[in-house]
Amino acid sequence: MLRKVLIANRGEIALRVVRACRELDVRSVAVYSDADAHAPHVREADEAVHIGPSPSSESYLKGDVIIAAALTAGADAIHPGYGFLSEREWFARAVRDAGLVWIGPPAEAIAALGSKTAARTLAVAHDVPIVPGTTQALSSSEEAVAVATTFGFPVLLKAAAGGGGKGMRVVRSAAEMAGAWDAARRESQNAFGDDAVYIEKYIEGPRHVEIQVLADQYGTVISLGERECSVQRRHQKMIEEAPSIAVDPALRKRMGEAAVRAARAAGYVNAGTCEFLLDRDGAFYFLEMNTRIQVEHPVTELVTGIDLVQWQIRVASGERLPFAADIAPRGWAMECRLTSEDPVNGFLPSTGRIEYLHVPSGPGVRWDGGIETGSVVGLHYDPMLAKLIVWGTTRDQAVERMARALRELIVDGIETSREFHLRVMEDAEFRAGAIDIQWLERRLPSLLAVPAGEEELRDAAVAAALIAAGDRNGSSARGVAAAPAPAESPWEALARRQGLRRR
Ligand code: MV4
């Protein structure tokens, strides 16, 4: 077993890795920027090393500084978490070249899957279904029109070097191609330093379903089933669940086998995720493979009982996977990504000090967070503060439990997505599982407009309290905001704790 792991990350995932290390009796080393000097992940790790100023380009993205910190601290491995350096082939290679263990897939597997055209070629060769389209970059807008005509519009132009939606353009007719071609190439060049673009048939209204795989160094590769990740906005997932309401055991088996074939073909080791589109007819298409632990890994942990982060460390240590076959899910898990964004103001990032944090608990509730009372939320890093994850025996129970947990949650001092998540839990379409990748953006106006029943009552009570407060100060209700702050009444304290504001 590894003895000491340096965690090249911050926030909730750094803390998640610290916890896995502790349960395995492995020492942990945190790294931190100026902004994170007092962060929980720094305090909770056994040791911590300062690596630079607050901007991630000067700290969490400094591969050489991080490797030097690992060597100085006497670590024998690096866990990259997600984001930052986690999918950089050069970093995986540099870690290995420094004599350290990389807790992730081999640099060669990252490279093989990093190019989307290469990944599609690999998929085709191993009988993994892909969306109809090319496995080669195209050379001109005219060629793109010619190819599109063979399988019909609409089509998607995608960045060969890409992923995550950057450099992607929907093209609905030949007339639109030239403009979309230039835009896709420009965006790909800017995002990835590579302007190669290829083409796929555009699938309308699919779900985003992904398969978790786990592979050891001895050729054992297993599927841990799917996650449903369709509830997203601008390529940012907001809610994930496992299993997917759209996947039955037969489909799970076929998708799992396809994912395992893709992982084997790439020489994959460690935890990874195959992303698929699942269309309305139940056909699935491989999109790409993510070569890291993902934000939403806990929902898989809760339905399989397998600690993915511990197994990342154990597999990297050279242990064999002891699981005989693919694991079937038990019950239902759901995750909400709590962000410091204000949904009613177009998800504008919110900053400030967390004046008070009350974390939900009770049956079936898990909190993977990187914040505490007193944390200062700035603009240097991703707005995700924490993940609230629940387990229930059925999907309905998981939804009810999530709603209950969201009501217990109090975050004072900054705006968060809490109430937005609560509204999703109360939404009839969401409850019916009638979701696809466009659902959230389609439903957003009504989600934000209709007050959730219980919240509406609370709003009314708060409005009354504010008016009463204004009256005590001898001002009109309209002038409440300008009145000097009166001593806090119980109603006002309630309003503050609930994080309510006037809409
Ligand atoms: C697609 C698609 C429809 N048809 N490919 C977006 C990110 C990248 N991983 C792949 N993406 C998509 N590829 C075809 N042929 C729709 C998307 C897509 C999407 C996919 C997964 C999750 C969210 C999404 C949001 C918009 C578009």
PDB file of C-alpha atoms and ligand atoms in Angstrom, residues 131 156 158 163-165 168 200-204 206 208 229 232 235 275 277 287-288 437-438, ligand 1:
ATOM      1  CA  VAL A 131     -22.992   8.546 -33.318  1.00  0.00           C
ATOM      2  CA  LEU A 156     -22.926  18.820 -35.172  1.00  0.00           C
ATOM      3  CA  LYS A 158     -17.192  19.138 -32.935  1.00  0.00           C
ATOM      4  CA  GLY A 163     -14.879  17.684 -25.064  1.00  0.00           C
ATOM      5  CA  GLY A 164     -17.274  19.422 -22.745  1.00  0.00           C
ATOM      6  CA  GLY A 165     -19.119  21.264 -25.505  1.00  0.00           C
ATOM      7  CA  MET A 168     -19.365  22.573 -30.909  1.00  0.00           C
ATOM      8  CA  GLU A 200     -21.616  13.912 -36.193  1.00  0.00           C
ATOM      9  CA  LYS A 201     -25.312  13.452 -36.784  1.00  0.00           C
ATOM     10  CA  TYR A 202     -27.120  15.677 -34.262  1.00  0.00           C
ATOM     11  CA  ILE A 203     -29.188  13.600 -31.829  1.00  0.00           C
ATOM     12  CA  GLU A 204     -32.308  15.496 -30.716  1.00  0.00           C
ATOM     13  CA  PRO A 206     -31.175  12.577 -25.767  1.00  0.00           C
ATOM     14  CA  HIS A 208     -26.711  11.983 -20.932  1.00  0.00           C
ATOM     15  CA  CYS A 229     -26.616  13.334 -15.766  1.00  0.00           C
ATOM     16  CA  GLN A 232     -27.432  20.354 -16.792  1.00  0.00           C
ATOM     17  CA  HIS A 235     -22.626  21.898 -19.948  1.00  0.00           C
ATOM     18  CA  GLU A 275     -20.111   9.145 -21.560  1.00  0.00           C
ATOM     19  CA  LEU A 277     -25.999   9.749 -25.348  1.00  0.00           C
ATOM     20  CA  LEU A 287     -19.266  10.217 -26.781  1.00  0.00           C
ATOM     21  CA  GLU A 288     -16.006  10.267 -24.869  1.00  0.00           C
ATOM     22  CA  ILE A 437     -30.244  17.255 -21.782  1.00  0.00           C
ATOM     23  CA  GLN A 438     -32.393  20.217 -22.816  1.00  0.00           C
TER      24      GLN A 438
HETATM   25  C1  MV4 B   1     -23.870  15.583 -28.941  1.00  0.00           C
HETATM   26  C2  MV4 B   1     -25.206  16.021 -28.761  1.00  0.00           C
HETATM   27  C3  MV4 B   1     -26.138  15.658 -29.701  1.00  0.00           C
HETATM   28  N1  MV4 B   1     -25.760  14.926 -30.787  1.00  0.00           N
HETATM   29  N2  MV4 B   1     -23.549  14.857 -30.019  1.00  0.00           N
HETATM   30  C4  MV4 B   1     -21.920  18.110 -25.413  1.00  0.00           C
HETATM   31  C5  MV4 B   1     -20.646  17.940 -24.674  1.00  0.00           C
HETATM   32  C6  MV4 B   1     -19.945  16.819 -25.331  1.00  0.00           C
HETATM   33  N3  MV4 B   1     -19.425  15.915 -24.342  1.00  0.00           N
HETATM   34  C7  MV4 B   1     -20.923  16.160 -26.218  1.00  0.00           C
HETATM   35  N4  MV4 B   1     -22.106  16.967 -26.219  1.00  0.00           N
HETATM   36  C8  MV4 B   1     -23.171  16.661 -27.002  1.00  0.00           C
HETATM   37  N5  MV4 B   1     -22.904  15.890 -28.085  1.00  0.00           N
HETATM   38  C9  MV4 B   1     -24.478  14.556 -30.916  1.00  0.00           C
HETATM   39  N6  MV4 B   1     -24.124  13.875 -31.986  1.00  0.00           N
HETATM   40  C10 MV4 B   1     -25.494  16.779 -27.631  1.00  0.00           C
HETATM   41  C11 MV4 B   1     -24.474  17.113 -26.764  1.00  0.00           C
HETATM   42  C12 MV4 B   1     -24.860  17.907 -25.636  1.00  0.00           C
HETATM   43  C13 MV4 B   1     -24.752  17.411 -24.343  1.00  0.00           C
HETATM   44  C14 MV4 B   1     -24.258  16.148 -24.064  1.00  0.00           C
HETATM   45  C15 MV4 B   1     -24.155  15.688 -22.781  1.00  0.00           C
HETATM   46  C16 MV4 B   1     -24.568  16.495 -21.725  1.00  0.00           C
HETATM   47  C17 MV4 B   1     -25.053  17.730 -21.970  1.00  0.00           C
HETATM   48  C18 MV4 B   1     -25.160  18.215 -23.267  1.00  0.00           C
HETATM   49  C19 MV4 B   1     -25.676  19.476 -23.503  1.00  0.00           C
HETATM   50  C20 MV4 B   1     -25.781  19.950 -24.761  1.00  0.00           C
HETATM   51  C21 MV4 B   1     -25.359  19.169 -25.833  1.00  0.00           C
END
